[in-house]
Amino acid sequence: MKILVTGANGLVGYGFWDLAKKDPEKYILAGRSKIKYCGETRKGYDLTSPTETEKLFFDYEPTHVIHLAARVGGIQANMKYAGEFFHENIMINTNVLECSRAYSVKKVVSFLSTCVYPDNAVYPLTEDQIHKGFPHSSNFSYAFAKRMADIQSRAYRKQYGSNFVTVVPNNLYGPNDYFDLENSHVIPALIRKIYEAKHNSEPQVGAGVCVWGDGSPLREFTFAPDMANILLYILENYDGEDPINIGNTNEYSISDVTMLICSMLEYEGSIFWDTSKPRGQIRKPSSNQKFLDLGWKPENYTTLENGIKITCSWFEENYPNIRGA
Ligand code: GFB
């Protein structure tokens, strides 16, 4: 078994690094800037390009693909770069799935996101609802591009019998996240803002941490390093045509998350709620019942408290050498 992990230098791909160290023959860790296989590091491949994607498959001949590569970002990046998010994600998915077919890959697991569900879906989000309405306006272009990975997988299954499955995580966070202040997701943005506010000794006018919205939106969060085990579990145990929700389904308000990070980083300064910033959907709870029915145990997920603790410690050890700084 030779597993190609696309997007291996990102947040979720990071979870495969230790696995690849233990079993270097088994994993091909591919990112745009670099690729690692059998301990060797080489220049990576741009998956928005059909020819480069083809070269990746030709050079490494994977038998299985865990497809994580995507252009991603938080709510503001999705709004600002709607065109780029659509184009890059459509290209990446089209190229990776088509090459997987052409190179007779036995199984592909592709990553979607709970934000691809319709804005007016019935809660909790169940897999059958994924195409039944327009996504939330803040990330419609990303959502439609991701939905097409599901369509392409289904179409290839129908015509060629390809075992291409799709999985739906919710909001992810963890070590090696992207910590840009404007374009990242909420947890990395807040860890960085709170850490920098705590360590900034200069007295500033209006000092304090700026958190977007009013704190009321609810989100489900899954610790990204859990995803490596989850994806390997899916690779072994799920061959269905329909997408499957795989995230930890406990909901937290943005205000709870903010307080948790403040307490982990021992920040006692002020918080400023900026309601002029986008807040997105008020909630998007998902059902992971199908995944639990497959045998996954809720206690296998890292709790938000532990995950944030690990992520804050990682951040403190690595700052300022972090992605997005
Ligand atoms: O993480 P986030 O951008 O993801 O924002 P979404 C979650 C919530 O946190 C929103 C609030 O209500 C934000 O207003 N928030 C508070 C902040 N402070 C901040 C901050 O400093 N930065 C950010 N980013 N948010 C994304 C989708 O939506 O979810 C993507 O746009 C993707 O497509 C991802 O699927 C999982 O859940 O709102």
GROMACS .gro file of C-alpha atoms and ligand atoms in nm:
model
  363
    1MET     CA    1   0.000   0.000   0.000
    2LYS     CA    2   0.141   0.339  -0.103
    3ILE     CA    3  -0.070   0.625   0.031
    4LEU     CA    4  -0.034   0.965  -0.133
    5VAL     CA    5  -0.137   1.242   0.110
    6THR     CA    6  -0.198   1.566  -0.080
    7GLY     CA    7  -0.176   1.890   0.117
    8ALA     CA    8   0.070   1.721   0.353
    9ASN     CA    9   0.230   2.046   0.468
   10GLY     CA   10  -0.100   2.183   0.596
   11LEU     CA   11  -0.290   2.154   0.921
   12VAL     CA   12  -0.437   1.805   0.867
   13GLY     CA   13  -0.140   1.672   0.670
   14TYR     CA   14   0.083   1.750   0.969
   15GLY     CA   15  -0.084   1.458   1.151
   16PHE     CA   16   0.071   1.217   0.899
   17TRP     CA   17   0.434   1.324   0.956
   18ASP     CA   18   0.496   1.091   1.252
   19LEU     CA   19   0.319   0.803   1.079
   20ALA     CA   20   0.541   0.854   0.773
   21LYS     CA   21   0.855   0.859   0.989
   22LYS     CA   22   0.759   0.519   1.134
   23ASP     CA   23   0.666   0.369   0.797
   24PRO     CA   24   0.843   0.569   0.525
   25GLU     CA   25   0.769   0.318   0.245
   26LYS     CA   26   0.396   0.358   0.297
   27TYR     CA   27   0.345   0.734   0.275
   28ILE     CA   28   0.409   0.992   0.004
   29LEU     CA   29   0.364   1.331   0.170
   30ALA     CA   30   0.298   1.583  -0.105
   31GLY     CA   31   0.274   1.958  -0.069
   32ARG     CA   32   0.310   2.242  -0.317
   33SER     CA   33   0.654   2.338  -0.193
   34LYS     CA   34   0.792   1.997  -0.101
   35ILE     CA   35   0.729   1.626  -0.122
   36LYS     CA   36   0.863   1.360   0.114
   37TYR     CA   37   0.893   0.995   0.031
   38CYS     CA   38   1.119   0.731   0.190
   39GLY     CA   39   1.298   1.001   0.386
   40GLU     CA   40   1.387   1.196   0.071
   41THR     CA   41   1.265   1.553   0.027
   42ARG     CA   42   1.209   1.694  -0.321
   43LYS     CA   43   1.039   1.994  -0.475
   44GLY     CA   44   0.659   1.963  -0.468
   45TYR     CA   45   0.394   1.971  -0.739
   46ASP     CA   46   0.130   2.235  -0.813
   47LEU     CA   47  -0.200   2.046  -0.817
   48THR     CA   48  -0.385   2.329  -0.993
   49SER     CA   49  -0.183   2.224  -1.299
   50PRO     CA   50  -0.299   1.910  -1.486
   51THR     CA   51   0.054   1.836  -1.613
   52GLU     CA   52   0.218   1.869  -1.273
   53THR     CA   53  -0.051   1.656  -1.111
   54GLU     CA   54  -0.001   1.391  -1.377
   55LYS     CA   55   0.373   1.400  -1.311
   56LEU     CA   56   0.315   1.343  -0.939
   57PHE     CA   57   0.112   1.028  -1.010
   58PHE     CA   58   0.359   0.912  -1.276
   59ASP     CA   59   0.658   0.961  -1.043
   60TYR     CA   60   0.515   0.792  -0.732
   61GLU     CA   61   0.237   0.556  -0.852
   62PRO     CA   62   0.023   0.566  -0.535
   63THR     CA   63  -0.226   0.286  -0.468
   64HIS     CA   64  -0.437   0.500  -0.231
   65VAL     CA   65  -0.493   0.876  -0.204
   66ILE     CA   66  -0.592   1.085   0.098
   67HIS     CA   67  -0.679   1.410  -0.071
   68LEU     CA   68  -0.644   1.708   0.163
   69ALA     CA   69  -0.494   1.972  -0.067
   70ALA     CA   70  -0.719   2.277  -0.098
   71ARG     CA   71  -0.720   2.653  -0.097
   72VAL     CA   72  -0.873   2.722   0.246
   73GLY     CA   73  -0.920   3.007   0.487
   74GLY     CA   74  -1.149   3.159   0.745
   75ILE     CA   75  -1.469   3.347   0.682
   76GLN     CA   76  -1.304   3.671   0.566
   77ALA     CA   77  -1.065   3.498   0.322
   78ASN     CA   78  -1.358   3.308   0.172
   79MET     CA   79  -1.540   3.637   0.109
   80LYS     CA   80  -1.241   3.833  -0.019
   81TYR     CA   81  -1.095   3.567  -0.251
   82ALA     CA   82  -1.418   3.402  -0.370
   83GLY     CA   83  -1.295   3.371  -0.731
   84GLU     CA   84  -0.957   3.225  -0.638
   85PHE     CA   85  -1.112   2.984  -0.389
   86PHE     CA   86  -1.347   2.853  -0.659
   87HIS     CA   87  -1.089   2.825  -0.936
   88GLU     CA   88  -0.809   2.668  -0.733
   89ASN     CA   89  -1.030   2.415  -0.560
   90ILE     CA   90  -1.210   2.310  -0.879
   91MET     CA   91  -0.874   2.263  -1.053
   92ILE     CA   92  -0.710   2.073  -0.766
   93ASN     CA   93  -1.001   1.832  -0.721
   94THR     CA   94  -1.053   1.776  -1.093
   95ASN     CA   95  -0.684   1.700  -1.149
   96VAL     CA   96  -0.637   1.476  -0.844
   97LEU     CA   97  -0.950   1.268  -0.906
   98GLU     CA   98  -0.889   1.236  -1.280
   99CYS     CA   99  -0.527   1.125  -1.226
  100SER     CA  100  -0.641   0.882  -0.956
  101ARG     CA  101  -0.874   0.728  -1.213
  102ALA     CA  102  -0.614   0.726  -1.490
  103TYR     CA  103  -0.354   0.564  -1.262
  104SER     CA  104  -0.603   0.303  -1.129
  105VAL     CA  105  -0.580   0.418  -0.767
  106LYS     CA  106  -0.771   0.168  -0.554
  107LYS     CA  107  -0.930   0.421  -0.321
  108VAL     CA  108  -0.947   0.798  -0.274
  109VAL     CA  109  -1.071   0.977   0.038
  110SER     CA  110  -1.142   1.346  -0.036
  111PHE     CA  111  -1.201   1.618   0.220
  112LEU     CA  112  -1.512   1.838   0.211
  113SER     CA  113  -1.634   2.061   0.500
  114THR     CA  114  -1.958   2.121   0.690
  115CYS     CA  115  -1.969   2.469   0.534
  116VAL     CA  116  -2.059   2.305   0.201
  117TYR     CA  117  -2.407   2.221   0.337
  118PRO     CA  118  -2.702   2.443   0.240
  119ASP     CA  119  -2.760   2.748   0.453
  120ASN     CA  120  -3.124   2.650   0.509
  121ALA     CA  121  -3.058   2.281   0.589
  122VAL     CA  122  -3.246   2.104   0.867
  123TYR     CA  123  -3.029   2.058   1.178
  124PRO     CA  124  -2.838   1.850   1.253
  125LEU     CA  125  -2.670   1.839   0.912
  126THR     CA  126  -2.707   1.492   0.766
  127GLU     CA  127  -2.523   1.370   0.459
  128ASP     CA  128  -2.837   1.341   0.243
  129GLN     CA  129  -2.885   1.721   0.252
  130ILE     CA  130  -2.556   1.826   0.098
  131HIS     CA  131  -2.689   1.937  -0.243
  132LYS     CA  132  -3.034   2.050  -0.128
  133GLY     CA  133  -2.995   2.428  -0.135
  134PHE     CA  134  -2.760   2.723  -0.170
  135PRO     CA  135  -2.466   2.737   0.076
  136HIS     CA  136  -2.415   3.034   0.311
  137SER     CA  137  -2.324   3.344   0.106
  138SER     CA  138  -1.995   3.395   0.293
  139ASN     CA  139  -1.839   3.081   0.143
  140PHE     CA  140  -2.056   2.985  -0.154
  141SER     CA  141  -1.767   2.956  -0.400
  142TYR     CA  142  -1.559   2.727  -0.179
  143ALA     CA  143  -1.871   2.525  -0.098
  144PHE     CA  144  -1.972   2.468  -0.461
  145ALA     CA  145  -1.616   2.380  -0.563
  146LYS     CA  146  -1.601   2.124  -0.280
  147ARG     CA  147  -1.945   1.986  -0.365
  148MET     CA  148  -1.809   1.909  -0.711
  149ALA     CA  149  -1.554   1.669  -0.558
  150ASP     CA  150  -1.854   1.470  -0.437
  151ILE     CA  151  -2.014   1.485  -0.783
  152GLN     CA  152  -1.692   1.382  -0.959
  153SER     CA  153  -1.642   1.093  -0.715
  154ARG     CA  154  -1.999   0.972  -0.772
  155ALA     CA  155  -1.969   1.007  -1.150
  156TYR     CA  156  -1.644   0.806  -1.158
  157ARG     CA  157  -1.794   0.542  -0.931
  158LYS     CA  158  -2.088   0.514  -1.171
  159GLN     CA  159  -1.891   0.499  -1.497
  160TYR     CA  160  -1.562   0.339  -1.391
  161GLY     CA  161  -1.645   0.168  -1.061
  162SER     CA  162  -1.393   0.390  -0.878
  163ASN     CA  163  -1.394   0.358  -0.499
  164PHE     CA  164  -1.375   0.734  -0.438
  165VAL     CA  165  -1.532   0.847  -0.110
  166THR     CA  166  -1.577   1.191   0.046
  167VAL     CA  167  -1.565   1.290   0.414
  168VAL     CA  168  -1.704   1.598   0.585
  169PRO     CA  169  -1.509   1.742   0.879
  170ASN     CA  170  -1.625   2.050   1.071
  171ASN     CA  171  -1.400   2.339   1.189
  172LEU     CA  172  -1.045   2.212   1.244
  173TYR     CA  173  -0.759   2.352   1.451
  174GLY     CA  174  -0.430   2.235   1.595
  175PRO     CA  175  -0.050   2.258   1.577
  176ASN     CA  176   0.089   2.382   1.244
  177ASP     CA  177  -0.232   2.573   1.170
  178TYR     CA  178  -0.221   2.888   0.958
  179PHE     CA  179  -0.198   3.181   1.200
  180ASP     CA  180  -0.257   3.479   0.970
  181LEU     CA  181  -0.457   3.747   1.151
  182GLU     CA  182  -0.699   3.833   0.869
  183ASN     CA  183  -0.738   3.516   0.665
  184SER     CA  184  -0.715   3.228   0.910
  185HIS     CA  185  -0.987   3.046   1.102
  186VAL     CA  186  -1.105   3.162   1.442
  187ILE     CA  187  -0.892   2.946   1.677
  188PRO     CA  188  -0.552   3.019   1.519
  189ALA     CA  189  -0.642   3.388   1.482
  190LEU     CA  190  -0.743   3.416   1.848
  191ILE     CA  191  -0.441   3.224   1.979
  192ARG     CA  192  -0.211   3.461   1.796
  193LYS     CA  193  -0.402   3.778   1.890
  194ILE     CA  194  -0.421   3.682   2.256
  195TYR     CA  195  -0.058   3.570   2.272
  196GLU     CA  196   0.062   3.892   2.106
  197ALA     CA  197  -0.160   4.109   2.329
  198LYS     CA  198  -0.017   3.938   2.637
  199HIS     CA  199   0.343   3.981   2.527
  200ASN     CA  200   0.311   4.333   2.392
  201SER     CA  201   0.458   4.547   2.667
  202GLU     CA  202   0.396   4.877   2.483
  203PRO     CA  203   0.087   5.053   2.620
  204GLN     CA  204  -0.148   5.109   2.321
  205VAL     CA  205  -0.453   5.323   2.258
  206GLY     CA  206  -0.759   5.094   2.250
  207ALA     CA  207  -0.542   4.799   2.353
  208GLY     CA  208  -0.710   4.463   2.396
  209VAL     CA  209  -0.794   4.169   2.179
  210CYS     CA  210  -1.034   4.229   1.892
  211VAL     CA  211  -1.271   3.934   1.842
  212TRP     CA  212  -1.508   3.939   1.544
  213GLY     CA  213  -1.884   3.939   1.589
  214ASP     CA  214  -2.066   3.925   1.922
  215GLY     CA  215  -1.945   3.585   2.041
  216SER     CA  216  -2.282   3.415   1.995
  217PRO     CA  217  -2.224   3.193   1.685
  218LEU     CA  218  -2.184   2.825   1.767
  219ARG     CA  219  -1.930   2.600   1.602
  220GLU     CA  220  -1.816   2.238   1.625
  221PHE     CA  221  -1.439   2.193   1.643
  222THR     CA  222  -1.225   1.887   1.578
  223PHE     CA  223  -0.859   1.863   1.676
  224ALA     CA  224  -0.677   1.826   1.342
  225PRO     CA  225  -0.423   1.561   1.458
  226ASP     CA  226  -0.721   1.328   1.528
  227MET     CA  227  -0.790   1.339   1.155
  228ALA     CA  228  -0.496   1.116   1.057
  229ASN     CA  229  -0.647   0.827   1.255
  230ILE     CA  230  -0.997   0.912   1.135
  231LEU     CA  231  -0.889   0.914   0.771
  232LEU     CA  232  -0.706   0.582   0.805
  233TYR     CA  233  -1.018   0.442   0.972
  234ILE     CA  234  -1.226   0.560   0.675
  235LEU     CA  235  -0.973   0.412   0.435
  236GLU     CA  236  -1.025   0.074   0.604
  237ASN     CA  237  -1.393   0.085   0.685
  238TYR     CA  238  -1.601   0.305   0.455
  239ASP     CA  239  -1.668   0.245   0.084
  240GLY     CA  240  -2.001   0.427   0.048
  241GLU     CA  241  -2.109   0.652  -0.237
  242ASP     CA  242  -2.248   0.924  -0.007
  243PRO     CA  243  -2.031   1.165   0.193
  244ILE     CA  244  -1.983   1.087   0.563
  245ASN     CA  245  -1.960   1.343   0.847
  246ILE     CA  246  -1.652   1.269   1.059
  247GLY     CA  247  -1.616   1.557   1.306
  248ASN     CA  248  -1.658   1.592   1.682
  249THR     CA  249  -2.010   1.729   1.720
  250ASN     CA  250  -1.993   1.921   2.050
  251GLU     CA  251  -2.092   2.284   1.992
  252TYR     CA  252  -1.918   2.581   2.154
  253SER     CA  253  -1.992   2.951   2.124
  254ILE     CA  254  -1.716   3.179   1.994
  255SER     CA  255  -1.734   3.349   2.331
  256ASP     CA  256  -1.661   3.014   2.511
  257VAL     CA  257  -1.368   2.949   2.278
  258THR     CA  258  -1.229   3.297   2.340
  259MET     CA  259  -1.245   3.250   2.719
  260LEU     CA  260  -1.081   2.908   2.693
  261ILE     CA  261  -0.786   3.045   2.495
  262CYS     CA  262  -0.753   3.342   2.734
  263SER     CA  263  -0.736   3.101   3.026
  264MET     CA  264  -0.482   2.866   2.856
  265LEU     CA  265  -0.256   3.159   2.768
  266GLU     CA  266  -0.319   3.328   3.106
  267TYR     CA  267  -0.435   3.649   2.943
  268GLU     CA  268  -0.622   3.881   3.175
  269GLY     CA  269  -0.648   4.189   2.952
  270SER     CA  270  -0.956   4.322   2.779
  271ILE     CA  271  -1.157   4.180   2.488
  272PHE     CA  272  -1.322   4.400   2.227
  273TRP     CA  273  -1.613   4.249   2.027
  274ASP     CA  274  -1.609   4.394   1.674
  275THR     CA  275  -1.960   4.353   1.533
  276SER     CA  276  -1.861   4.517   1.203
  277LYS     CA  277  -1.671   4.199   1.113
  278PRO     CA  278  -1.846   3.901   0.946
  279ARG     CA  279  -1.985   3.635   1.178
  280GLY     CA  280  -2.110   3.381   0.920
  281GLN     CA  281  -2.372   3.122   1.001
  282ILE     CA  282  -2.515   3.134   1.351
  283ARG     CA  283  -2.458   2.758   1.383
  284LYS     CA  284  -2.403   2.450   1.167
  285PRO     CA  285  -2.435   2.142   1.389
  286SER     CA  286  -2.370   1.813   1.213
  287SER     CA  287  -2.469   1.454   1.281
  288ASN     CA  288  -2.182   1.204   1.295
  289GLN     CA  289  -2.420   0.913   1.363
  290LYS     CA  290  -2.323   0.736   1.041
  291PHE     CA  291  -1.957   0.747   1.146
  292LEU     CA  292  -2.039   0.623   1.497
  293ASP     CA  293  -2.244   0.340   1.342
  294LEU     CA  294  -1.926   0.241   1.160
  295GLY     CA  295  -1.763   0.182   1.501
  296TRP     CA  296  -1.587   0.514   1.573
  297LYS     CA  297  -1.612   0.603   1.945
  298PRO     CA  298  -1.689   0.959   2.062
  299GLU     CA  299  -1.411   0.925   2.325
  300ASN     CA  300  -1.157   0.885   2.041
  301TYR     CA  301  -1.190   1.259   1.975
  302THR     CA  302  -0.958   1.492   2.166
  303THR     CA  303  -1.165   1.731   2.378
  304LEU     CA  304  -1.162   2.101   2.290
  305GLU     CA  305  -0.998   2.179   2.626
  306ASN     CA  306  -0.708   1.937   2.562
  307GLY     CA  307  -0.676   2.027   2.197
  308ILE     CA  308  -0.655   2.400   2.271
  309LYS     CA  309  -0.404   2.333   2.546
  310ILE     CA  310  -0.179   2.134   2.309
  311THR     CA  311  -0.218   2.393   2.033
  312CYS     CA  312  -0.138   2.686   2.266
  313SER     CA  313   0.175   2.506   2.394
  314TRP     CA  314   0.284   2.430   2.037
  315PHE     CA  315   0.227   2.795   1.945
  316GLU     CA  316   0.429   2.922   2.242
  317GLU     CA  317   0.717   2.690   2.155
  318ASN     CA  318   0.719   2.779   1.786
  319TYR     CA  319   0.634   3.152   1.779
  320PRO     CA  320   0.731   3.345   1.564
  321ASN     CA  321   0.817   3.055   1.329
  322ILE     CA  322   0.455   2.979   1.247
  323ARG     CA  323   0.267   2.965   0.918
  324GLY     CA  324   0.096   3.296   0.842
  325ALA     CA  325   0.329   3.510   1.059
  326GFB     O1  326  -1.322   3.016   1.178
  326GFB     P1  327  -1.416   3.098   1.099
  326GFB     O2  328  -1.357   3.193   1.002
  326GFB     O3  329  -1.509   2.989   1.031
  326GFB     O4  330  -1.508   3.184   1.197
  326GFB     P2  331  -1.658   2.975   0.981
  326GFB     C1  332  -1.586   3.127   1.297
  326GFB     C2  333  -1.655   3.232   1.379
  326GFB     O5  334  -1.556   3.298   1.460
  326GFB     C3  335  -1.726   3.343   1.301
  326GFB     C4  336  -1.575   3.439   1.455
  326GFB     O6  337  -1.850   3.372   1.363
  326GFB     C5  338  -1.632   3.464   1.315
  326GFB     O7  339  -1.698   3.587   1.310
  326GFB     N1  340  -1.446   3.506   1.480
  326GFB     C6  341  -1.418   3.582   1.590
  326GFB     C7  342  -1.336   3.503   1.402
  326GFB     N2  343  -1.294   3.634   1.581
  326GFB     C8  344  -1.240   3.585   1.467
  326GFB     C9  345  -1.113   3.604   1.404
  326GFB     O8  346  -1.024   3.675   1.452
  326GFB     N3  347  -1.093   3.536   1.286
  326GFB    C10  348  -1.189   3.454   1.231
  326GFB     N4  349  -1.162   3.388   1.116
  326GFB     N5  350  -1.311   3.439   1.287
  326GFB    C11  351  -1.537   2.895   0.766
  326GFB    C12  352  -1.568   2.892   0.618
  326GFB     O9  353  -1.641   2.958   0.826
  326GFB    O10  354  -1.530   2.762   0.817
  326GFB    C13  355  -1.473   2.808   0.547
  326GFB    O11  356  -1.576   3.023   0.569
  326GFB    C14  357  -1.440   2.676   0.615
  326GFB    O12  358  -1.518   2.786   0.417
  326GFB    C15  359  -1.436   2.684   0.768
  326GFB    O13  360  -1.526   2.577   0.576
  326GFB    C16  361  -1.440   2.548   0.834
  326GFB    O14  362  -1.711   2.852   1.044
  326GFB    O15  363  -1.742   3.095   1.000
   0.00000   0.00000   0.00000
